[in-house]
Amino acid sequence: EAGVVQSPRYKIIEKKQPVAFWCNPISGHNTLYWYLQNLGQGPELLIRYENEEAVDDSQLPKDRFSAERLKGVDSTLKIQPAELGDSAVYLCASSLERSDTQYFGPGTRLTVL
Amino acid sequence: GNSVTQMEGPVTLSEEAFLTINCTYTATGYPSLFWYVQYPGEGLQLLLKATKADDKGSNKGFEATYRKETTSFHLEKGSVQVSDSAVYFCALLSGGYNKLIFGAGTRLAVHP
């Protein structure tokens, strides 16, 4: 069974440029999460989807970050414009509904110059 | 609010040594507790979990016991291998929210 797929794995951009990350969850998982992992720290939840509905986006900086999950499967996380402090690893995870086990993708490492 | 505190790393051990990584938590209610492992260049993988007090989670020779009285979930392994070198994250799941709260992670380096 395929795991959570993320792309790209690495991205280097200039500050003020836009960037987007893509996530394909495990088939059948209707819950999808985006996490931010700063260097030397644990992941922090940005947003959680149940199907196509964002049920917890309280930690998403909405002035520059946006996310969508239009058909309740794939998801895209966007930053516009990127700032130096956005350099981090962006992790996607998925789980079955009402399951306590989340499965993580390999992450996208973003470097903002 | 809910939080997780892990011992700082790096932890450096020789192969076959005993491993303990301390983890304590602060939470309302009765959270589920987890250990995740992150190998170099890979995503986080669930290592083990425990969902109620006195439960013991175990996997691949690793164990952790949910201690409500000390609010702890320490990770142990009797004999580490070089292949166990990774970053280990303790986490709790706040009830009803499916929100994992992670500790800062502890890097383990095992030398032959």
mmCIF file of N, CA and C in Angstrom, chain A:
data_model
loop_
_atom_site.group_PDB
_atom_site.id
_atom_site.type_symbol
_atom_site.label_atom_id
_atom_site.label_comp_id
_atom_site.label_asym_id
_atom_site.label_seq_id
_atom_site.Cartn_x
_atom_site.Cartn_y
_atom_site.Cartn_z
ATOM 1 N N GLU A 1 0.861 -1.208 0.000
ATOM 2 C CA GLU A 1 0.000 0.000 0.000
ATOM 3 C C GLU A 1 0.883 1.239 0.000
ATOM 4 N N ALA A 2 0.581 2.172 -0.896
ATOM 5 C CA ALA A 2 1.370 3.390 -0.986
ATOM 6 C C ALA A 2 1.135 4.235 0.255
ATOM 7 N N GLY A 3 2.193 4.930 0.674
ATOM 8 C CA GLY A 3 2.081 5.820 1.815
ATOM 9 C C GLY A 3 1.638 7.195 1.383
ATOM 10 N N VAL A 4 1.776 8.149 2.264
ATOM 11 C CA VAL A 4 1.453 9.538 1.953
ATOM 12 C C VAL A 4 2.541 10.077 1.026
ATOM 13 N N VAL A 5 2.108 10.684 -0.067
ATOM 14 C CA VAL A 5 3.042 11.198 -1.060
ATOM 15 C C VAL A 5 3.054 12.712 -0.999
ATOM 16 N N GLN A 6 4.229 13.282 -0.999
ATOM 17 C CA GLN A 6 4.367 14.736 -1.007
ATOM 18 C C GLN A 6 5.328 15.145 -2.109
ATOM 19 N N SER A 7 5.039 16.301 -2.684
ATOM 20 C CA SER A 7 5.985 16.878 -3.647
ATOM 21 C C SER A 7 5.892 18.388 -3.615
ATOM 22 N N PRO A 8 7.002 19.066 -3.934
ATOM 23 C CA PRO A 8 8.316 18.487 -4.143
ATOM 24 C C PRO A 8 8.955 18.080 -2.818
ATOM 25 N N ARG A 9 10.055 17.389 -2.857
ATOM 26 C CA ARG A 9 10.756 17.045 -1.622
ATOM 27 C C ARG A 9 11.584 18.216 -1.111
ATOM 28 N N TYR A 10 12.089 19.009 -2.030
ATOM 29 C CA TYR A 10 12.894 20.163 -1.678
ATOM 30 C C TYR A 10 12.476 21.337 -2.565
ATOM 31 N N LYS A 11 12.525 22.537 -1.964
ATOM 32 C CA LYS A 11 12.177 23.735 -2.724
ATOM 33 C C LYS A 11 12.997 24.892 -2.177
ATOM 34 N N ILE A 12 13.648 25.602 -3.094
ATOM 35 C CA ILE A 12 14.410 26.792 -2.718
ATOM 36 C C ILE A 12 13.841 27.959 -3.494
ATOM 37 N N ILE A 13 13.465 29.010 -2.787
ATOM 38 C CA ILE A 13 12.875 30.176 -3.441
ATOM 39 C C ILE A 13 13.441 31.440 -2.834
ATOM 40 N N GLU A 14 13.250 32.543 -3.542
ATOM 41 C CA GLU A 14 13.603 33.861 -3.015
ATOM 42 C C GLU A 14 12.443 34.362 -2.162
ATOM 43 N N LYS A 15 12.757 35.164 -1.176
ATOM 44 C CA LYS A 15 11.690 35.736 -0.347
ATOM 45 C C LYS A 15 10.760 36.574 -1.216
ATOM 46 N N LYS A 16 9.526 36.626 -0.801
ATOM 47 C CA LYS A 16 8.424 37.317 -1.480
ATOM 48 C C LYS A 16 7.856 36.528 -2.654
ATOM 49 N N GLN A 17 8.472 35.403 -3.010
ATOM 50 C CA GLN A 17 7.922 34.560 -4.067
ATOM 51 C C GLN A 17 6.836 33.650 -3.499
ATOM 52 N N PRO A 18 5.911 33.190 -4.341
ATOM 53 C CA PRO A 18 4.921 32.209 -3.894
ATOM 54 C C PRO A 18 5.492 30.801 -3.987
ATOM 55 N N VAL A 19 4.900 29.886 -3.208
ATOM 56 C CA VAL A 19 5.310 28.481 -3.263
ATOM 57 C C VAL A 19 4.101 27.625 -2.913
ATOM 58 N N ALA A 20 4.067 26.425 -3.479
ATOM 59 C CA ALA A 20 2.963 25.512 -3.197
ATOM 60 C C ALA A 20 3.500 24.114 -2.958
ATOM 61 N N PHE A 21 2.847 23.423 -2.041
ATOM 62 C CA PHE A 21 3.200 22.041 -1.718
ATOM 63 C C PHE A 21 1.977 21.165 -1.968
ATOM 64 N N TRP A 22 2.258 19.964 -2.424
ATOM 65 C CA TRP A 22 1.161 19.048 -2.760
ATOM 66 C C TRP A 22 1.237 17.780 -1.920
ATOM 67 N N CYS A 23 0.073 17.249 -1.566
ATOM 68 C CA CYS A 23 0.008 16.043 -0.752
ATOM 69 C C CYS A 23 -1.076 15.110 -1.272
ATOM 70 N N ASN A 24 -0.737 13.849 -1.400
ATOM 71 C CA ASN A 24 -1.715 12.812 -1.733
ATOM 72 C C ASN A 24 -1.776 11.833 -0.573
ATOM 73 N N PRO A 25 -2.887 11.752 0.127
ATOM 74 C CA PRO A 25 -2.942 10.905 1.325
ATOM 75 C C PRO A 25 -3.086 9.427 0.973
ATOM 76 N N ILE A 26 -3.019 8.597 1.963
ATOM 77 C CA ILE A 26 -3.248 7.168 1.773
ATOM 78 C C ILE A 26 -4.694 6.962 1.317
ATOM 79 N N SER A 27 -4.877 6.079 0.356
ATOM 80 C CA SER A 27 -6.209 5.834 -0.180
ATOM 81 C C SER A 27 -7.188 5.441 0.923
ATOM 82 N N GLY A 28 -8.325 6.119 0.925
ATOM 83 C CA GLY A 28 -9.354 5.819 1.916
ATOM 84 C C GLY A 28 -9.272 6.644 3.185
ATOM 85 N N HIS A 29 -8.184 7.386 3.353
ATOM 86 C CA HIS A 29 -8.050 8.247 4.536
ATOM 87 C C HIS A 29 -8.765 9.566 4.266
ATOM 88 N N ASN A 30 -9.801 9.824 5.049
ATOM 89 C CA ASN A 30 -10.550 11.049 4.794
ATOM 90 C C ASN A 30 -10.066 12.224 5.642
ATOM 91 N N THR A 31 -9.172 11.972 6.592
ATOM 92 C CA THR A 31 -8.630 13.050 7.411
ATOM 93 C C THR A 31 -7.207 13.359 6.955
ATOM 94 N N LEU A 32 -6.946 14.634 6.712
ATOM 95 C CA LEU A 32 -5.635 15.060 6.215
ATOM 96 C C LEU A 32 -5.138 16.221 7.065
ATOM 97 N N TYR A 33 -3.843 16.201 7.341
ATOM 98 C CA TYR A 33 -3.229 17.201 8.205
ATOM 99 C C TYR A 33 -2.017 17.819 7.495
ATOM 100 N N TRP A 34 -1.823 19.096 7.741
ATOM 101 C CA TRP A 34 -0.560 19.758 7.373
ATOM 102 C C TRP A 34 0.114 20.218 8.661
ATOM 103 N N TYR A 35 1.406 19.862 8.775
ATOM 104 C CA TYR A 35 2.205 20.256 9.922
ATOM 105 C C TYR A 35 3.404 21.076 9.459
ATOM 106 N N LEU A 36 3.876 21.934 10.330
ATOM 107 C CA LEU A 36 5.102 22.701 10.130
ATOM 108 C C LEU A 36 6.133 22.183 11.131
ATOM 109 N N GLN A 37 7.328 21.861 10.614
ATOM 110 C CA GLN A 37 8.390 21.404 11.508
ATOM 111 C C GLN A 37 9.608 22.306 11.344
ATOM 112 N N ASN A 38 9.850 23.144 12.332
ATOM 113 C CA ASN A 38 11.050 23.963 12.335
ATOM 114 C C ASN A 38 12.245 23.127 12.781
ATOM 115 N N LEU A 39 13.415 23.569 12.399
ATOM 116 C CA LEU A 39 14.639 22.837 12.693
ATOM 117 C C LEU A 39 14.793 22.613 14.196
ATOM 118 N N GLY A 40 14.995 21.367 14.578
ATOM 119 C CA GLY A 40 15.217 21.048 15.989
ATOM 120 C C GLY A 40 13.972 21.036 16.843
ATOM 121 N N GLN A 41 12.808 21.070 16.195
ATOM 122 C CA GLN A 41 11.558 21.075 16.943
ATOM 123 C C GLN A 41 10.623 19.984 16.439
ATOM 124 N N GLY A 42 9.585 19.734 17.219
ATOM 125 C CA GLY A 42 8.575 18.798 16.783
ATOM 126 C C GLY A 42 7.583 19.465 15.845
ATOM 127 N N PRO A 43 6.855 18.674 15.079
ATOM 128 C CA PRO A 43 5.855 19.239 14.168
ATOM 129 C C PRO A 43 4.737 19.947 14.925
ATOM 130 N N GLU A 44 4.187 20.975 14.288
ATOM 131 C CA GLU A 44 3.052 21.715 14.835
ATOM 132 C C GLU A 44 1.953 21.731 13.777
ATOM 133 N N LEU A 45 0.746 21.467 14.229
ATOM 134 C CA LEU A 45 -0.378 21.395 13.293
ATOM 135 C C LEU A 45 -0.702 22.770 12.721
ATOM 136 N N LEU A 46 -0.856 22.808 11.392
ATOM 137 C CA LEU A 46 -1.310 24.020 10.717
ATOM 138 C C LEU A 46 -2.804 23.951 10.415
ATOM 139 N N ILE A 47 -3.228 22.812 9.869
ATOM 140 C CA ILE A 47 -4.616 22.681 9.455
ATOM 141 C C ILE A 47 -4.982 21.211 9.383
ATOM 142 N N ARG A 48 -6.241 20.936 9.684
ATOM 143 C CA ARG A 48 -6.767 19.565 9.592
ATOM 144 C C ARG A 48 -8.042 19.565 8.762
ATOM 145 N N TYR A 49 -8.135 18.635 7.840
ATOM 146 C CA TYR A 49 -9.318 18.464 6.994
ATOM 147 C C TYR A 49 -10.036 17.166 7.338
ATOM 148 N N GLU A 50 -11.338 17.248 7.363
ATOM 149 C CA GLU A 50 -12.194 16.068 7.347
ATOM 150 C C GLU A 50 -12.894 16.102 5.984
ATOM 151 N N ASN A 51 -12.495 15.176 5.118
ATOM 152 C CA ASN A 51 -12.916 15.240 3.710
ATOM 153 C C ASN A 51 -12.475 16.592 3.145
ATOM 154 N N GLU A 52 -13.391 17.364 2.577
ATOM 155 C CA GLU A 52 -12.951 18.636 1.994
ATOM 156 C C GLU A 52 -13.110 19.816 2.942
ATOM 157 N N GLU A 53 -13.568 19.556 4.173
ATOM 158 C CA GLU A 53 -13.823 20.635 5.115
ATOM 159 C C GLU A 53 -12.642 20.837 6.057
ATOM 160 N N ALA A 54 -12.171 22.082 6.167
ATOM 161 C CA ALA A 54 -11.131 22.422 7.127
ATOM 162 C C ALA A 54 -11.780 22.566 8.494
ATOM 163 N N VAL A 55 -11.523 21.607 9.391
ATOM 164 C CA VAL A 55 -12.194 21.608 10.693
ATOM 165 C C VAL A 55 -11.347 22.236 11.787
ATOM 166 N N ASP A 56 -10.047 22.420 11.526
ATOM 167 C CA ASP A 56 -9.187 23.089 12.493
ATOM 168 C C ASP A 56 -8.089 23.818 11.725
ATOM 169 N N ASP A 57 -8.230 25.108 11.565
ATOM 170 C CA ASP A 57 -7.203 25.909 10.895
ATOM 171 C C ASP A 57 -6.747 27.043 11.795
ATOM 172 N N SER A 58 -6.903 26.855 13.088
ATOM 173 C CA SER A 58 -6.614 27.923 14.049
ATOM 174 C C SER A 58 -5.137 28.322 14.071
ATOM 175 N N GLN A 59 -4.246 27.423 13.659
ATOM 176 C CA GLN A 59 -2.804 27.716 13.681
ATOM 177 C C GLN A 59 -2.272 28.122 12.319
ATOM 178 N N LEU A 60 -3.127 28.260 11.340
ATOM 179 C CA LEU A 60 -2.676 28.626 9.992
ATOM 180 C C LEU A 60 -2.604 30.153 9.898
ATOM 181 N N PRO A 61 -1.427 30.703 9.576
ATOM 182 C CA PRO A 61 -1.310 32.174 9.408
ATOM 183 C C PRO A 61 -2.018 32.596 8.134
ATOM 184 N N LYS A 62 -3.220 33.057 8.275
ATOM 185 C CA LYS A 62 -4.080 33.223 7.099
ATOM 186 C C LYS A 62 -3.722 34.440 6.243
ATOM 187 N N ASP A 63 -2.828 35.280 6.741
ATOM 188 C CA ASP A 63 -2.444 36.418 5.916
ATOM 189 C C ASP A 63 -1.603 35.990 4.723
ATOM 190 N N ARG A 64 -0.852 34.898 4.864
ATOM 191 C CA ARG A 64 0.015 34.470 3.770
ATOM 192 C C ARG A 64 -0.135 32.999 3.404
ATOM 193 N N PHE A 65 -0.743 32.219 4.267
ATOM 194 C CA PHE A 65 -0.892 30.786 4.026
ATOM 195 C C PHE A 65 -2.339 30.492 3.610
ATOM 196 N N SER A 66 -2.465 29.548 2.692
ATOM 197 C CA SER A 66 -3.789 29.052 2.335
ATOM 198 C C SER A 66 -3.671 27.574 2.006
ATOM 199 N N ALA A 67 -4.772 26.880 2.124
ATOM 200 C CA ALA A 67 -4.784 25.456 1.823
ATOM 201 C C ALA A 67 -6.119 25.098 1.205
ATOM 202 N N GLU A 68 -6.109 24.038 0.429
ATOM 203 C CA GLU A 68 -7.359 23.556 -0.146
ATOM 204 C C GLU A 68 -7.311 22.038 -0.312
ATOM 205 N N ARG A 69 -8.494 21.482 -0.312
ATOM 206 C CA ARG A 69 -8.647 20.039 -0.521
ATOM 207 C C ARG A 69 -9.978 19.869 -1.242
ATOM 208 N N LEU A 70 -9.970 20.229 -2.492
ATOM 209 C CA LEU A 70 -11.202 20.443 -3.235
ATOM 210 C C LEU A 70 -12.075 19.195 -3.365
ATOM 211 N N LYS A 71 -11.512 18.052 -3.631
ATOM 212 C CA LYS A 71 -12.323 16.854 -3.843
ATOM 213 C C LYS A 71 -12.185 15.875 -2.682
ATOM 214 N N GLY A 72 -11.658 16.357 -1.571
ATOM 215 C CA GLY A 72 -11.538 15.501 -0.405
ATOM 216 C C GLY A 72 -10.467 14.447 -0.507
ATOM 217 N N VAL A 73 -9.527 14.630 -1.443
ATOM 218 C CA VAL A 73 -8.421 13.664 -1.569
ATOM 219 C C VAL A 73 -7.104 14.435 -1.466
ATOM 220 N N ASP A 74 -6.572 14.867 -2.618
ATOM 221 C CA ASP A 74 -5.317 15.614 -2.622
ATOM 222 C C ASP A 74 -5.495 16.961 -1.946
ATOM 223 N N SER A 75 -4.377 17.495 -1.483
ATOM 224 C CA SER A 75 -4.414 18.818 -0.857
ATOM 225 C C SER A 75 -3.204 19.625 -1.292
ATOM 226 N N THR A 76 -3.389 20.941 -1.312
ATOM 227 C CA THR A 76 -2.310 21.862 -1.634
ATOM 228 C C THR A 76 -2.199 22.901 -0.529
ATOM 229 N N LEU A 77 -0.987 23.170 -0.113
ATOM 230 C CA LEU A 77 -0.692 24.227 0.854
ATOM 231 C C LEU A 77 0.124 25.286 0.123
ATOM 232 N N LYS A 78 -0.290 26.537 0.253
ATOM 233 C CA LYS A 78 0.379 27.620 -0.465
ATOM 234 C C LYS A 78 0.844 28.697 0.504
ATOM 235 N N ILE A 79 1.960 29.293 0.141
ATOM 236 C CA ILE A 79 2.468 30.452 0.884
ATOM 237 C C ILE A 79 2.693 31.566 -0.136
ATOM 238 N N GLN A 80 2.108 32.742 0.148
ATOM 239 C CA GLN A 80 2.281 33.869 -0.752
ATOM 240 C C GLN A 80 2.096 35.171 0.001
ATOM 241 N N PRO A 81 3.141 35.977 0.150
ATOM 242 C CA PRO A 81 4.514 35.730 -0.278
ATOM 243 C C PRO A 81 5.311 35.037 0.822
ATOM 244 N N ALA A 82 6.340 34.305 0.428
ATOM 245 C CA ALA A 82 7.170 33.618 1.411
ATOM 246 C C ALA A 82 8.104 34.594 2.106
ATOM 247 N N GLU A 83 8.378 34.297 3.377
ATOM 248 C CA GLU A 83 9.312 35.093 4.172
ATOM 249 C C GLU A 83 10.462 34.184 4.627
ATOM 250 N N LEU A 84 11.546 34.809 5.033
ATOM 251 C CA LEU A 84 12.721 34.041 5.453
ATOM 252 C C LEU A 84 12.363 33.046 6.555
ATOM 253 N N GLY A 85 11.497 33.463 7.466
ATOM 254 C CA GLY A 85 11.119 32.622 8.596
ATOM 255 C C GLY A 85 10.267 31.429 8.231
ATOM 256 N N ASP A 86 9.848 31.342 6.976
ATOM 257 C CA ASP A 86 9.045 30.188 6.552
ATOM 258 C C ASP A 86 9.913 28.986 6.211
ATOM 259 N N SER A 87 11.223 29.150 6.223
ATOM 260 C CA SER A 87 12.117 28.024 5.950
ATOM 261 C C SER A 87 11.903 26.959 7.014
ATOM 262 N N ALA A 88 11.506 25.767 6.566
ATOM 263 C CA ALA A 88 11.124 24.695 7.489
ATOM 264 C C ALA A 88 10.788 23.471 6.653
ATOM 265 N N VAL A 89 10.376 22.414 7.343
ATOM 266 C CA VAL A 89 9.848 21.236 6.657
ATOM 267 C C VAL A 89 8.331 21.226 6.835
ATOM 268 N N TYR A 90 7.632 21.038 5.731
ATOM 269 C CA TYR A 90 6.171 20.992 5.755
ATOM 270 C C TYR A 90 5.746 19.544 5.571
ATOM 271 N N LEU A 91 5.075 19.020 6.579
ATOM 272 C CA LEU A 91 4.681 17.618 6.609
ATOM 273 C C LEU A 91 3.184 17.468 6.368
ATOM 274 N N CYS A 92 2.852 16.458 5.617
ATOM 275 C CA CYS A 92 1.459 16.091 5.424
ATOM 276 C C CYS A 92 1.243 14.735 6.085
ATOM 277 N N ALA A 93 0.085 14.557 6.680
ATOM 278 C CA ALA A 93 -0.265 13.287 7.297
ATOM 279 C C ALA A 93 -1.718 12.971 6.991
ATOM 280 N N SER A 94 -2.067 11.697 7.100
ATOM 281 C CA SER A 94 -3.467 11.322 6.903
ATOM 282 C C SER A 94 -3.851 10.218 7.881
ATOM 283 N N SER A 95 -5.138 10.073 8.081
ATOM 284 C CA SER A 95 -5.628 9.027 8.964
ATOM 285 C C SER A 95 -7.051 8.666 8.568
ATOM 286 N N LEU A 96 -7.485 7.500 9.035
ATOM 287 C CA LEU A 96 -8.887 7.143 8.892
ATOM 288 C C LEU A 96 -9.707 8.009 9.849
ATOM 289 N N GLU A 97 -10.970 8.173 9.524
ATOM 290 C CA GLU A 97 -11.843 8.975 10.388
ATOM 291 C C GLU A 97 -11.894 8.368 11.787
ATOM 292 N N ARG A 98 -11.742 9.215 12.790
ATOM 293 C CA ARG A 98 -11.810 8.827 14.208
ATOM 294 C C ARG A 98 -10.718 7.836 14.606
ATOM 295 N N SER A 99 -9.654 7.775 13.815
ATOM 296 C CA SER A 99 -8.505 6.944 14.202
ATOM 297 C C SER A 99 -7.480 7.802 14.918
ATOM 298 N N ASP A 100 -6.768 7.210 15.881
ATOM 299 C CA ASP A 100 -5.737 7.967 16.587
ATOM 300 C C ASP A 100 -4.366 7.823 15.947
ATOM 301 N N THR A 101 -4.264 7.102 14.865
ATOM 302 C CA THR A 101 -2.972 6.869 14.220
ATOM 303 C C THR A 101 -2.871 7.681 12.938
ATOM 304 N N GLN A 102 -1.884 8.567 12.900
ATOM 305 C CA GLN A 102 -1.631 9.385 11.724
ATOM 306 C C GLN A 102 -0.404 8.853 10.989
ATOM 307 N N TYR A 103 -0.472 8.879 9.668
ATOM 308 C CA TYR A 103 0.619 8.422 8.820
ATOM 309 C C TYR A 103 1.203 9.627 8.104
ATOM 310 N N PHE A 104 2.507 9.780 8.218
ATOM 311 C CA PHE A 104 3.171 10.970 7.711
ATOM 312 C C PHE A 104 3.878 10.720 6.381
ATOM 313 N N GLY A 105 3.872 11.749 5.551
ATOM 314 C CA GLY A 105 4.683 11.748 4.350
ATOM 315 C C GLY A 105 6.109 12.165 4.669
ATOM 316 N N PRO A 106 6.991 12.165 3.659
ATOM 317 C CA PRO A 106 8.407 12.480 3.885
ATOM 318 C C PRO A 106 8.670 13.965 4.087
ATOM 319 N N GLY A 107 7.679 14.796 3.748
ATOM 320 C CA GLY A 107 7.845 16.228 3.957
ATOM 321 C C GLY A 107 8.442 16.951 2.765
ATOM 322 N N THR A 108 8.227 18.265 2.749
ATOM 323 C CA THR A 108 8.866 19.154 1.780
ATOM 324 C C THR A 108 9.743 20.122 2.567
ATOM 325 N N ARG A 109 11.020 20.120 2.241
ATOM 326 C CA ARG A 109 11.942 21.046 2.912
ATOM 327 C C ARG A 109 12.000 22.333 2.110
ATOM 328 N N LEU A 110 11.532 23.418 2.713
ATOM 329 C CA LEU A 110 11.519 24.730 2.057
ATOM 330 C C LEU A 110 12.657 25.587 2.586
ATOM 331 N N THR A 111 13.406 26.161 1.653
ATOM 332 C CA THR A 111 14.440 27.135 1.999
ATOM 333 C C THR A 111 14.099 28.450 1.314
ATOM 334 N N VAL A 112 13.970 29.504 2.107
ATOM 335 C CA VAL A 112 13.659 30.835 1.570
ATOM 336 C C VAL A 112 14.913 31.697 1.704
ATOM 337 N N LEU A 113 15.396 32.191 0.567
ATOM 338 C CA LEU A 113 16.647 32.980 0.548
ATOM 339 C C LEU A 113 16.362 34.477 0.492
#
